[in-house]
Structure formats: structure tokens, C-alpha cells
CSV table of C-alpha atoms and ligand atoms in Angstrom, one decimal:
chain,number,residue,atom,x,y,z
R,1,MET,CA,0.1,0.0,0.0
R,2,THR,CA,1.4,3.4,-1.0
R,3,ILE,CA,-0.1,6.5,0.4
R,4,PHE,CA,0.6,10.0,-0.8
R,5,VAL,CA,0.4,12.6,2.0
R,6,THR,CA,0.3,16.1,0.7
R,7,GLY,CA,1.3,18.9,3.2
R,8,GLY,CA,3.1,16.3,5.2
R,9,ALA,CA,5.8,18.8,6.4
R,10,GLY,CA,3.1,20.9,8.2
R,11,PHE,CA,1.4,20.4,11.6
R,12,ILE,CA,-1.3,17.8,11.1
R,13,GLY,CA,0.2,16.0,8.0
R,14,SER,CA,3.4,15.4,9.8
R,15,ASN,CA,1.6,14.0,12.8
R,16,PHE,CA,-0.4,11.7,10.4
R,17,ILE,CA,2.9,10.5,8.8
R,18,TYR,CA,4.4,9.5,12.1
R,19,TYR,CA,1.1,8.0,13.2
R,20,MET,CA,0.8,5.9,9.9
R,21,LEU,CA,4.5,4.8,9.8
R,22,ASN,CA,3.9,3.4,13.4
R,23,LYS,CA,0.5,1.9,12.9
R,24,HIS,CA,1.1,0.4,9.5
R,25,PRO,CA,4.8,-0.6,9.2
R,26,ASP,CA,4.2,-2.4,6.0
R,27,TYR,CA,2.9,0.8,4.1
R,28,ARG,CA,5.0,3.2,2.0
R,29,LEU,CA,4.3,6.9,2.6
R,30,VAL,CA,5.3,9.6,0.2
R,31,CYS,CA,5.1,13.1,1.3
R,32,ILE,CA,4.4,15.9,-1.2
R,33,ASP,CA,5.1,19.4,0.2
R,34,CYS,CA,6.6,22.5,-1.4
R,35,LEU,CA,7.7,23.8,2.1
R,36,THR,CA,6.1,27.1,2.4
R,37,TYR,CA,6.6,29.2,5.5
R,38,ALA,CA,4.5,26.6,7.3
R,39,GLY,CA,6.3,23.5,6.1
R,40,ASN,CA,9.5,22.4,7.8
R,41,LEU,CA,11.8,19.5,6.8
R,42,SER,CA,13.1,19.3,10.3
R,43,THR,CA,9.6,18.2,11.3
R,44,LEU,CA,10.1,15.1,9.4
R,45,LYS,CA,13.7,14.4,10.6
R,46,ASN,CA,12.7,11.2,12.2
R,47,ALA,CA,10.7,9.9,9.2
R,48,LEU,CA,13.5,10.7,6.7
R,49,GLN,CA,15.6,7.8,8.2
R,50,ASN,CA,12.8,5.4,7.4
R,51,PRO,CA,13.2,3.4,4.1
R,52,ASP,CA,9.4,3.2,3.8
R,53,PHE,CA,9.2,7.1,3.7
R,54,ARG,CA,10.0,9.4,0.8
R,55,PHE,CA,9.9,13.2,0.7
R,56,CYS,CA,9.2,15.1,-2.5
R,57,LYS,CA,9.5,18.9,-2.6
R,58,ILE,CA,6.6,19.5,-5.0
R,59,ASN,CA,3.8,22.1,-5.3
R,60,ILE,CA,0.4,20.5,-5.6
R,61,CYS,CA,-0.5,23.1,-8.2
R,62,ASP,CA,2.4,21.8,-10.4
R,63,ARG,CA,0.6,19.4,-12.6
R,64,LYS,CA,3.6,18.1,-14.4
R,65,ALA,CA,5.5,17.3,-11.3
R,66,VAL,CA,2.4,15.7,-9.6
R,67,TYR,CA,1.8,13.6,-12.7
R,68,ARG,CA,5.3,12.4,-12.9
R,69,LEU,CA,5.2,11.3,-9.3
R,70,PHE,CA,2.1,9.3,-9.8
R,71,GLU,CA,3.9,7.6,-12.7
R,72,GLU,CA,6.7,6.7,-10.5
R,73,GLU,CA,5.0,5.7,-7.3
R,74,HIS,CA,1.5,4.4,-8.3
R,75,PRO,CA,-0.2,5.5,-5.0
R,76,ASP,CA,-3.2,3.5,-3.7
R,77,ILE,CA,-4.5,6.4,-1.6
R,78,VAL,CA,-4.0,10.2,-1.5
R,79,VAL,CA,-4.7,12.2,1.6
R,80,ASN,CA,-4.7,15.8,0.7
R,81,PHE,CA,-3.6,18.1,3.8
R,82,ALA,CA,-1.7,20.6,1.7
R,83,ALA,CA,-3.3,24.0,2.2
R,84,GLU,CA,-2.7,27.6,3.3
R,85,SER,CA,-4.4,27.2,6.7
R,86,HIS,CA,-4.2,30.6,8.7
R,87,VAL,CA,-7.3,32.6,8.6
R,88,ASP,CA,-5.5,35.9,9.5
R,89,ARG,CA,-3.2,35.5,6.6
R,90,SER,CA,-6.1,34.8,4.4
R,91,ILE,CA,-7.7,38.1,5.3
R,92,GLU,CA,-4.4,39.8,4.3
R,93,ASN,CA,-3.8,38.0,1.1
R,94,PRO,CA,-6.5,35.6,-0.3
R,95,GLU,CA,-4.9,34.7,-3.6
R,96,VAL,CA,-2.5,32.1,-2.5
R,97,PHE,CA,-5.3,30.3,-0.6
R,98,LEU,CA,-7.4,30.1,-3.7
R,99,ASN,CA,-4.4,28.7,-5.7
R,100,THR,CA,-3.4,26.0,-3.3
R,101,ASN,CA,-6.7,25.1,-1.6
R,102,ILE,CA,-8.8,25.1,-4.7
R,103,ILE,CA,-6.5,24.6,-7.8
R,104,GLY,CA,-4.1,22.4,-5.9
R,105,THR,CA,-7.0,20.1,-4.9
R,106,SER,CA,-8.2,19.9,-8.5
R,107,VAL,CA,-4.7,18.9,-9.8
R,108,MET,CA,-4.4,16.3,-7.1
R,109,MET,CA,-7.8,14.8,-8.1
R,110,ASP,CA,-7.0,15.1,-11.9
R,111,ALA,CA,-4.0,13.0,-11.2
R,112,CYS,CA,-6.2,10.5,-9.3
R,113,ARG,CA,-8.6,10.3,-12.3
R,114,LYS,CA,-5.8,9.8,-14.8
R,115,TYR,CA,-3.7,7.2,-13.0
R,116,GLY,CA,-6.5,5.5,-10.9
R,117,ILE,CA,-6.8,5.5,-7.2
R,118,LYS,CA,-8.5,3.5,-4.4
R,119,ARG,CA,-9.4,6.5,-2.4
R,120,TYR,CA,-8.8,10.3,-2.5
R,121,HIS,CA,-9.3,11.8,0.9
R,122,GLN,CA,-9.7,15.5,1.4
R,123,VAL,CA,-8.9,17.0,4.8
R,124,SER,CA,-11.3,19.8,5.4
R,125,THR,CA,-12.3,21.9,8.3
R,126,ASP,CA,-15.5,22.6,10.4
R,127,GLU,CA,-15.0,26.3,9.3
R,128,VAL,CA,-16.8,25.5,6.1
R,129,TYR,CA,-20.0,25.5,8.2
R,130,GLY,CA,-19.4,29.2,9.4
R,131,ASP,CA,-20.2,29.8,13.0
R,132,LEU,CA,-22.8,29.1,15.6
R,133,PRO,CA,-24.2,31.6,18.3
R,134,VAL,CA,-22.5,31.3,21.7
R,135,ASP,CA,-25.9,31.6,23.5
R,136,ARG,CA,-27.2,28.3,21.7
R,137,PRO,CA,-25.1,25.6,23.2
R,138,ASP,CA,-27.7,23.1,21.9
R,139,LEU,CA,-26.6,23.8,18.2
R,140,PHE,CA,-23.8,21.7,16.6
R,141,PHE,CA,-22.5,21.2,13.1
R,142,THR,CA,-23.7,18.1,11.5
R,143,GLU,CA,-22.7,16.8,7.9
R,144,GLU,CA,-26.0,18.3,6.7
R,145,THR,CA,-25.4,21.7,8.0
R,146,PRO,CA,-25.3,24.1,5.0
R,147,LEU,CA,-21.9,25.5,4.0
R,148,HIS,CA,-21.8,29.2,5.0
R,149,THR,CA,-18.2,30.6,5.2
R,150,SER,CA,-16.8,33.7,6.8
R,151,SER,CA,-13.2,34.2,5.8
R,152,PRO,CA,-11.2,33.6,2.5
R,153,TYR,CA,-9.7,30.6,4.1
R,154,SER,CA,-12.9,28.9,4.9
R,155,SER,CA,-14.4,29.9,1.5
R,156,SER,CA,-11.4,28.3,-0.2
R,157,LYS,CA,-11.8,25.1,1.8
R,158,ALA,CA,-15.5,25.0,1.1
R,159,ALA,CA,-14.9,25.5,-2.7
R,160,ALA,CA,-12.5,22.5,-2.5
R,161,ASP,CA,-15.0,20.4,-0.7
R,162,LEU,CA,-17.7,21.1,-3.4
R,163,LEU,CA,-15.1,20.3,-6.1
R,164,VAL,CA,-14.2,16.9,-4.3
R,165,LEU,CA,-18.0,15.9,-4.2
R,166,SER,CA,-18.3,16.9,-7.8
R,167,TYR,CA,-15.5,14.8,-8.9
R,168,HIS,CA,-17.3,11.9,-7.1
R,169,ARG,CA,-20.6,12.6,-8.9
R,170,THR,CA,-19.3,13.4,-12.3
R,171,TYR,CA,-16.3,11.1,-12.7
R,172,GLY,CA,-17.1,8.5,-10.0
R,173,LEU,CA,-13.7,9.3,-8.2
R,174,PRO,CA,-13.7,7.4,-4.9
R,175,VAL,CA,-13.5,10.3,-2.4
R,176,THR,CA,-14.1,11.0,1.2
R,177,ILE,CA,-13.9,14.2,3.2
R,178,SER,CA,-13.3,14.9,6.9
R,179,ARG,CA,-14.3,18.1,8.5
R,180,CYS,CA,-12.4,18.4,11.8
R,181,SER,CA,-12.5,21.0,14.5
R,182,ASN,CA,-9.4,22.9,15.8
R,183,ASN,CA,-6.4,20.7,16.3
R,184,TYR,CA,-3.6,21.1,18.8
R,185,GLY,CA,-0.4,19.2,19.7
R,186,PRO,CA,3.3,18.8,18.6
R,187,TYR,CA,4.6,20.6,15.5
R,188,HIS,CA,1.8,23.2,15.5
R,189,PHE,CA,3.1,26.3,13.9
R,190,PRO,CA,3.5,29.2,16.4
R,191,GLU,CA,1.2,31.6,14.6
R,192,LYS,CA,-1.9,29.7,15.8
R,193,LEU,CA,-3.6,30.3,19.2
R,194,ILE,CA,-2.2,27.6,21.3
R,195,PRO,CA,1.4,27.3,20.2
R,196,LEU,CA,1.7,31.1,19.9
R,197,MET,CA,0.5,31.6,23.5
R,198,ILE,CA,2.9,28.9,24.8
R,199,VAL,CA,6.0,30.3,23.0
R,200,ASN,CA,5.1,33.9,23.8
R,201,ALA,CA,4.5,33.1,27.5
R,202,LEU,CA,7.8,31.3,27.7
R,203,ALA,CA,9.5,34.4,26.5
R,204,ASP,CA,7.3,36.6,28.9
R,205,LYS,CA,5.8,38.3,25.9
R,206,GLU,CA,2.4,39.7,25.6
R,207,LEU,CA,-0.3,37.3,24.8
R,208,PRO,CA,-2.6,38.9,22.2
R,209,VAL,CA,-6.2,37.9,22.7
R,210,TYR,CA,-8.6,39.1,19.8
R,211,GLY,CA,-11.7,41.0,20.9
R,212,LYS,CA,-13.0,40.0,24.2
R,213,GLY,CA,-11.6,36.5,24.1
R,214,ILE,CA,-15.1,34.9,24.2
R,215,ASN,CA,-15.0,33.2,20.9
R,216,VAL,CA,-15.4,29.4,21.3
R,217,ARG,CA,-13.4,26.6,19.5
R,218,ASP,CA,-13.9,23.0,19.8
R,219,TRP,CA,-10.3,21.6,20.4
R,220,LEU,CA,-9.1,18.1,19.4
R,221,TYR,CA,-5.7,16.5,20.1
R,222,VAL,CA,-4.0,16.0,16.8
R,223,GLU,CA,-3.4,12.3,17.1
R,224,ASP,CA,-7.2,11.7,17.5
R,225,HIS,CA,-7.6,13.5,14.1
R,226,CYS,CA,-5.0,11.2,12.6
R,227,LYS,CA,-6.9,8.2,14.0
R,228,ALA,CA,-10.0,9.4,12.5
R,229,ILE,CA,-8.5,9.8,9.0
R,230,ASP,CA,-6.9,6.4,9.1
R,231,LEU,CA,-10.4,4.9,9.9
R,232,ILE,CA,-12.0,7.0,7.1
R,233,ILE,CA,-9.5,6.1,4.4
R,234,HIS,CA,-9.8,2.3,5.1
R,235,ASN,CA,-13.5,2.0,6.1
R,236,GLY,CA,-15.3,5.2,5.2
R,237,LYS,CA,-17.9,5.1,2.5
R,238,ASN,CA,-17.1,6.7,-1.0
R,239,GLY,CA,-18.6,10.2,-1.5
R,240,GLU,CA,-19.3,10.6,2.2
R,241,VAL,CA,-18.4,13.5,4.6
R,242,TYR,CA,-17.4,12.8,8.2
R,243,ASN,CA,-17.4,15.5,10.9
R,244,VAL,CA,-14.5,15.0,13.5
R,245,GLY,CA,-14.6,16.6,16.9
R,246,GLY,CA,-14.5,15.8,20.6
R,247,HIS,CA,-17.1,18.0,22.3
R,248,ASN,CA,-14.5,20.1,23.9
R,249,GLU,CA,-15.5,23.7,23.6
R,250,LYS,CA,-13.4,26.3,25.2
R,251,GLN,CA,-13.4,30.2,25.0
R,252,ASN,CA,-10.1,31.5,23.8
R,253,ILE,CA,-9.6,33.3,27.1
R,254,GLU,CA,-10.0,30.0,29.0
R,255,ILE,CA,-7.2,28.5,26.9
R,256,VAL,CA,-4.9,31.4,27.4
R,257,LYS,CA,-5.5,31.4,31.1
R,258,MET,CA,-4.9,27.7,31.3
R,259,ILE,CA,-1.7,28.0,29.5
R,260,CYS,CA,-0.4,30.8,31.9
R,261,HIS,CA,-1.4,28.6,34.9
R,262,GLU,CA,0.4,25.6,33.4
R,263,LEU,CA,3.6,27.5,32.7
R,264,GLY,CA,3.5,29.5,36.0
R,265,LYS,CA,3.2,32.7,34.1
R,266,PRO,CA,1.2,35.8,35.2
R,267,GLU,CA,-2.2,36.6,33.6
R,268,SER,CA,-1.0,40.1,33.3
R,269,LEU,CA,0.8,39.1,30.1
R,270,ILE,CA,-2.7,38.9,28.5
R,271,LYS,CA,-3.4,41.8,26.1
R,272,TYR,CA,-6.8,42.2,24.5
R,273,VAL,CA,-6.1,43.4,21.0
R,274,GLU,CA,-8.2,44.4,18.0
R,275,ASP,CA,-10.7,41.7,16.9
R,276,ARG,CA,-10.2,39.6,13.7
R,277,LYS,CA,-12.3,40.8,10.8
R,278,GLY,CA,-15.4,38.7,10.3
R,279,HIS,CA,-14.3,36.6,13.4
R,280,ASP,CA,-16.3,33.4,13.7
R,281,MET,CA,-18.0,33.2,17.2
R,282,ARG,CA,-18.3,29.5,17.9
R,283,TYR,CA,-17.5,26.2,16.3
R,284,ALA,CA,-18.9,23.0,17.7
R,285,ILE,CA,-18.9,19.6,16.0
R,286,ASN,CA,-21.5,16.8,16.3
R,287,PRO,CA,-19.3,13.7,15.7
R,288,GLU,CA,-22.2,11.0,16.0
R,289,LYS,CA,-21.8,9.9,12.3
R,290,ILE,CA,-18.1,8.8,12.6
R,291,HIS,CA,-18.7,7.3,16.1
R,292,ARG,CA,-21.7,5.4,14.9
R,293,GLU,CA,-20.3,4.2,11.4
R,294,LEU,CA,-16.6,3.9,12.2
R,295,GLY,CA,-16.3,3.5,15.9
R,296,TRP,CA,-14.2,6.6,16.3
R,297,TYR,CA,-14.0,8.5,19.5
R,298,PRO,CA,-11.4,10.9,20.9
R,299,GLU,CA,-8.9,9.3,23.3
R,300,THR,CA,-7.1,12.2,24.6
R,301,SER,CA,-8.8,14.5,27.0
R,302,PHE,CA,-8.0,18.2,26.7
R,303,GLU,CA,-6.6,18.3,30.3
R,304,ASP,CA,-4.0,15.5,29.2
R,305,GLY,CA,-3.6,16.8,25.7
R,306,ILE,CA,-2.7,20.4,26.7
R,307,LYS,CA,-0.1,19.1,29.3
R,308,ILE,CA,1.5,16.8,26.6
R,309,THR,CA,1.5,19.7,24.2
R,310,ILE,CA,3.1,22.2,26.6
R,311,LYS,CA,5.8,19.6,27.6
R,312,TRP,CA,6.6,19.0,23.9
R,313,TYR,CA,7.2,22.7,23.4
R,314,LEU,CA,9.4,22.9,26.5
R,315,GLU,CA,11.5,19.8,25.2
R,316,ASN,CA,11.6,20.9,21.7
R,317,GLU,CA,12.7,24.6,21.7
R,318,GLU,CA,15.2,24.0,18.9
R,319,TRP,CA,12.2,23.1,16.6
R,320,TRP,CA,10.1,26.4,17.2
R,321,LYS,CA,13.0,28.7,17.9
R,322,GLY,CA,14.3,28.1,14.4
R,323,ILE,CA,10.8,28.8,13.0
R,324,ILE,CA,10.0,32.1,14.9
R,325,SER,CA,13.3,33.5,14.0
R,326,GLY,CA,12.7,33.6,10.2
R,327,GLU,CA,9.9,34.6,8.0
R,328,PHE,CA,7.6,34.6,11.0
R,329,GLN,CA,9.0,37.7,12.5
R,330,TYR,CA,8.4,39.5,9.2
R,331,TYR,CA,4.7,38.5,9.4
R,332,TYR,CA,4.1,38.7,13.2
R,333,ASN,CA,5.9,41.9,14.3
R,334,PRO,CA,4.2,44.4,12.1
R,335,LYS,CA,0.8,42.9,13.0
R,336,TYR,CA,1.5,44.1,16.6
R,337,SER,CA,3.6,47.1,16.1
R,338,ASN,CA,0.9,49.4,17.5
R,339,HIS,CA,0.3,47.5,20.6
X,1,NAD,P1,-0.1,23.8,8.1
X,1,NAD,O1,-0.2,25.2,7.6
X,1,NAD,O2,0.6,23.5,9.4
X,1,NAD,O3,0.6,22.9,7.0
X,1,NAD,C1,0.3,23.0,5.7
X,1,NAD,C2,1.4,22.3,4.9
X,1,NAD,O4,1.0,22.3,3.5
X,1,NAD,C3,2.7,23.0,4.9
X,1,NAD,O5,3.8,21.9,5.2
X,1,NAD,C4,3.0,23.6,3.6
X,1,NAD,O6,4.3,23.7,3.3
X,1,NAD,C5,2.1,22.7,2.7
X,1,NAD,N1,1.7,23.4,1.5
X,1,NAD,C6,1.0,24.6,1.4
X,1,NAD,N2,0.8,24.9,0.1
X,1,NAD,C7,1.4,23.9,-0.6
X,1,NAD,C8,1.4,23.6,-2.0
X,1,NAD,N3,0.9,24.5,-2.8
X,1,NAD,N4,1.9,22.4,-2.4
X,1,NAD,C9,2.4,21.6,-1.6
X,1,NAD,N5,2.4,21.8,-0.2
X,1,NAD,C10,1.9,22.9,0.3
X,1,NAD,O7,-1.6,23.3,8.2
X,1,NAD,P2,-2.3,22.2,9.2
X,1,NAD,O8,-2.8,22.9,10.4
X,1,NAD,O9,-1.4,21.0,9.4
X,1,NAD,O10,-3.5,21.9,8.3
X,1,NAD,C11,-3.6,20.8,7.4
X,1,NAD,C12,-4.8,20.5,6.7
X,1,NAD,O11,-5.9,20.3,7.7
X,1,NAD,C13,-5.4,21.8,6.0
X,1,NAD,O12,-5.9,21.3,4.8
X,1,NAD,C14,-6.4,22.5,6.9
X,1,NAD,O13,-7.3,23.2,6.1
X,1,NAD,C15,-7.0,21.3,7.7
X,1,NAD,N6,-7.5,21.5,9.0
X,1,NAD,C16,-6.6,22.1,9.9
X,1,NAD,C17,-7.2,22.2,11.2
X,1,NAD,C18,-6.3,22.8,12.2
X,1,NAD,O14,-6.7,23.1,13.4
X,1,NAD,N7,-4.9,23.2,12.1
X,1,NAD,C19,-8.4,21.8,11.6
X,1,NAD,C20,-9.2,21.2,10.6
X,1,NAD,C21,-8.7,21.0,9.3
X,2,TYD,P1,-6.5,30.1,15.2
X,2,TYD,O1,-5.6,29.3,16.1
X,2,TYD,O2,-6.0,31.1,14.3
X,2,TYD,O3,-7.5,29.1,14.5
X,2,TYD,P2,-8.9,29.4,13.8
X,2,TYD,O4,-9.0,30.8,13.5
X,2,TYD,O5,-8.8,28.7,12.6
X,2,TYD,O6,-10.0,28.9,14.8
X,2,TYD,O7,-7.4,30.9,16.3
X,2,TYD,C1,-8.2,30.3,17.2
X,2,TYD,C2,-8.9,31.3,18.0
X,2,TYD,O8,-8.1,32.2,18.7
X,2,TYD,C3,-9.7,32.2,17.1
X,2,TYD,O9,-10.9,32.7,17.7
X,2,TYD,C4,-8.8,33.4,17.0
X,2,TYD,C5,-8.0,33.6,18.3
X,2,TYD,N1,-6.8,34.1,18.4
X,2,TYD,C6,-6.4,35.1,19.4
X,2,TYD,O10,-7.3,35.6,20.2
X,2,TYD,N2,-5.2,35.5,19.3
X,2,TYD,C7,-4.2,35.1,18.4
X,2,TYD,O11,-3.0,35.7,18.5
X,2,TYD,C8,-4.6,34.1,17.5
X,2,TYD,C9,-3.6,33.6,16.5
X,2,TYD,C10,-5.8,33.6,17.5
């Protein structure tokens, strides 16, 4: 079995590669990643020594290069993680989101059509459903919730989802889609809420909380997401969408305070800053379908997961210090130059 993992040098893709190499030692995994600011080869250091793993620096929009790799490797399954993934960046510059997230998805699926595939899996997000009100805790996203996006990021992901379903209906491509809630864990790029707060708190820097900090996200430990994808690619039904989430809703401010507490840092580091434009209020997944049909459930509680994550950042300073010294400064510092 050969699996192509696009975006495997990023946060979730790399966790998936490690999970799969460990769980299925007889599989061959080929990572396709063009190493944007969010992709880092050092993340895959331990996989690169494995003879069943190959890394290819390829942009998923590069049709020729993608086709060439299909001819060489004959993959059985493609799992498409590659994406521009940060909402704030999509607000500043939507174009690259449209190219990678939509065009790149179509190139990968065209290759699957041309060379044949057992399964094309699209890693999507709960953000395609838009947001829910904070005062209606009874409401959750199901697979039937209409797509209703807020940001250029979520719009590009929703466009890709529609394209994936259209390739299934029009060409009969065997596809599945997972729509997961916010992930956290090792190798999370420190521009996203949890890793940013950890690395800033460790350096006694301000912790920028958007608006009032009352927006709610439904957090899932990354390994539980990887397990869900492993189940879907093997046992999921063609043409189906599966929501993935663990009923773990938290306000942003709760998360930031918890990180301060765990690290023994004062809450006075918290700084309320200008709100994100179009900021989604609440995400909350109903994961009944994947539980009922595939037996998936989250195994790591938030209380354990956040401790494991903080410990990982404490023990892997070299990884994130390398990252925050480069292009990230260029993006991050001007953002807060007024605060
Ligand atoms: P990430 O930004 O950490 O990693 C993205 C990876 O894709 C990077 O390694 C980058 O180099 C690569 N990439 C970007 N453009 C590419 C291109 N054109 N060609 C080849 N490689 C390219 O993202 P992530 O957080 O790991 O998210 C992975 C996927 O999961 C995305 O599709 C995202 O929409 C989805 N998702 C993320 C979350 C989350 O909480 N992070 C939740 C649900 C779904
Ligand atoms: P983020 O990690 O960017 O994920 P997403 O926007 O995809 O949910 O942000 C999570 C939440 O944290 C979101 O409500 C925005 C908020 N946030 C802050 O308050 N401060 C920050 O510096 C960042 C990056 C995010």
C-alpha cells in the first residue's frame, strides 16, 4: 500500500505521517510538500531515516510534477492536507489560498482520475459551516449543516469540498472528506492560538487575545484526528463527509489562562487586541456519524492533551526557535507594532 500525503511537512500532515508509519509498518508513505513558511523539513527528521518514507518537494499546483510522481509511485490512496491554513493570513492575502486550496485540490484529483486510485481523501475543516451563536449551546455542526463561510480561508476550503464531491458525482472518483474542529499538539506552527501563547508566555511576551476572548473553538488533540483519517480512508464510504470533533468547547480566554497557569506565568501578560475581521463566534462539531459508522471517539482529554503539548514545546525549543526567527518575524511583528 502506497499513500501520498500532501502537506506532510506541516502540523497535522506530519503527525499523520508519524502515526501511519508506526501503525502500518508495511505501508509506503510519500510526502508531497513545497515547504511554504508553514512547512519544515526538520519536522520530518525522524521519518526521513525510514526506508518506507519518501519526501518530494513539489507544489500540488504543479501538474507536471504531480503526474510524474504518480507515474513513479502508483499510489493507492491520496490524503490531501496541503493548504494555506491561517485565517489571519487569508484576510491579508486571499490569492495564495485560492491557488493552493482550490486549484491544488483539482490537480491532485485530476492525477487520481488519470492514474487511478482506491481513495482520495480531502482533509477539510469545520470552518466551512461558518459559525454558531455562543448563546445556543444546543446547536452543533452536522454533515448536513449548509456551507456558510466567513473568511477567504474557509471559503477556499468549502470550494475545494464542493469540487471533491463533484468529482465523485461526475467522474465517479472514490472520495471521502473529513471536517475536523481545531487541532492542537506537537509541531503546531506558532502563529496559531495555542502554540503562539505557549512560546510567547515562555518568553514573557504579551499574549494577544482578539476582541473579548469569548470566541469558542472545539479543540481536538491532533493524534485523535489522525486516527479518524486512518479509519475513514480504510472503512469510510465513498462520497461521504465525516465530521470529526470531541465535544471540547472552550473560550479562547480560558485556553490562554490555562496556558499561563500551566507555565506558572502571570495573567497580566494577556493583552486584549483588535478583533479579527469577520471573526467566527463558535465552532462545535457533532461527531455522531463517525462514532456510529466507524467507531471513532477521541481518546485524549483536553486536560491531558494540553499538558503533553506544553511539555513537547518545552522539550523541543530548537524546533520552534528556528521557526520564529525567520519569515515569521516578518509576518508577526508588523501585526502588533501598534500595541
Ligand atoms: P499547516 O499550515 O501547518 O501545513 C500546511 C502544509 O502544506 C505545509 O507543510 C505547507 O508547506 C504545505 N503546503 C502549502 N501549500 C502547498 C502547495 N501548494 N503544495 C504543496 N504543499 C503545500 O496546516 P495544518 O494545520 O497542518 O492543516 C492541514 C490541513 O488540515 C489543511 O488542509 C487544513 O485546512 C486542515 N485542517 C486544519 C485544522 C487545524 O486546526 N490546524 C483543523 C481542521 C482542518
Ligand atoms: P487560530 O488558532 O488562528 O484558529 P482558527 O481561527 O482557525 O480557529 O485561532 C483560534 C482562536 O483564537 C480564534 O478565535 C482567533 C483567536 N486568536 C487570538 O485571540 N489571538 C491570536 O493571536 C490568535 C492567533 C488567535
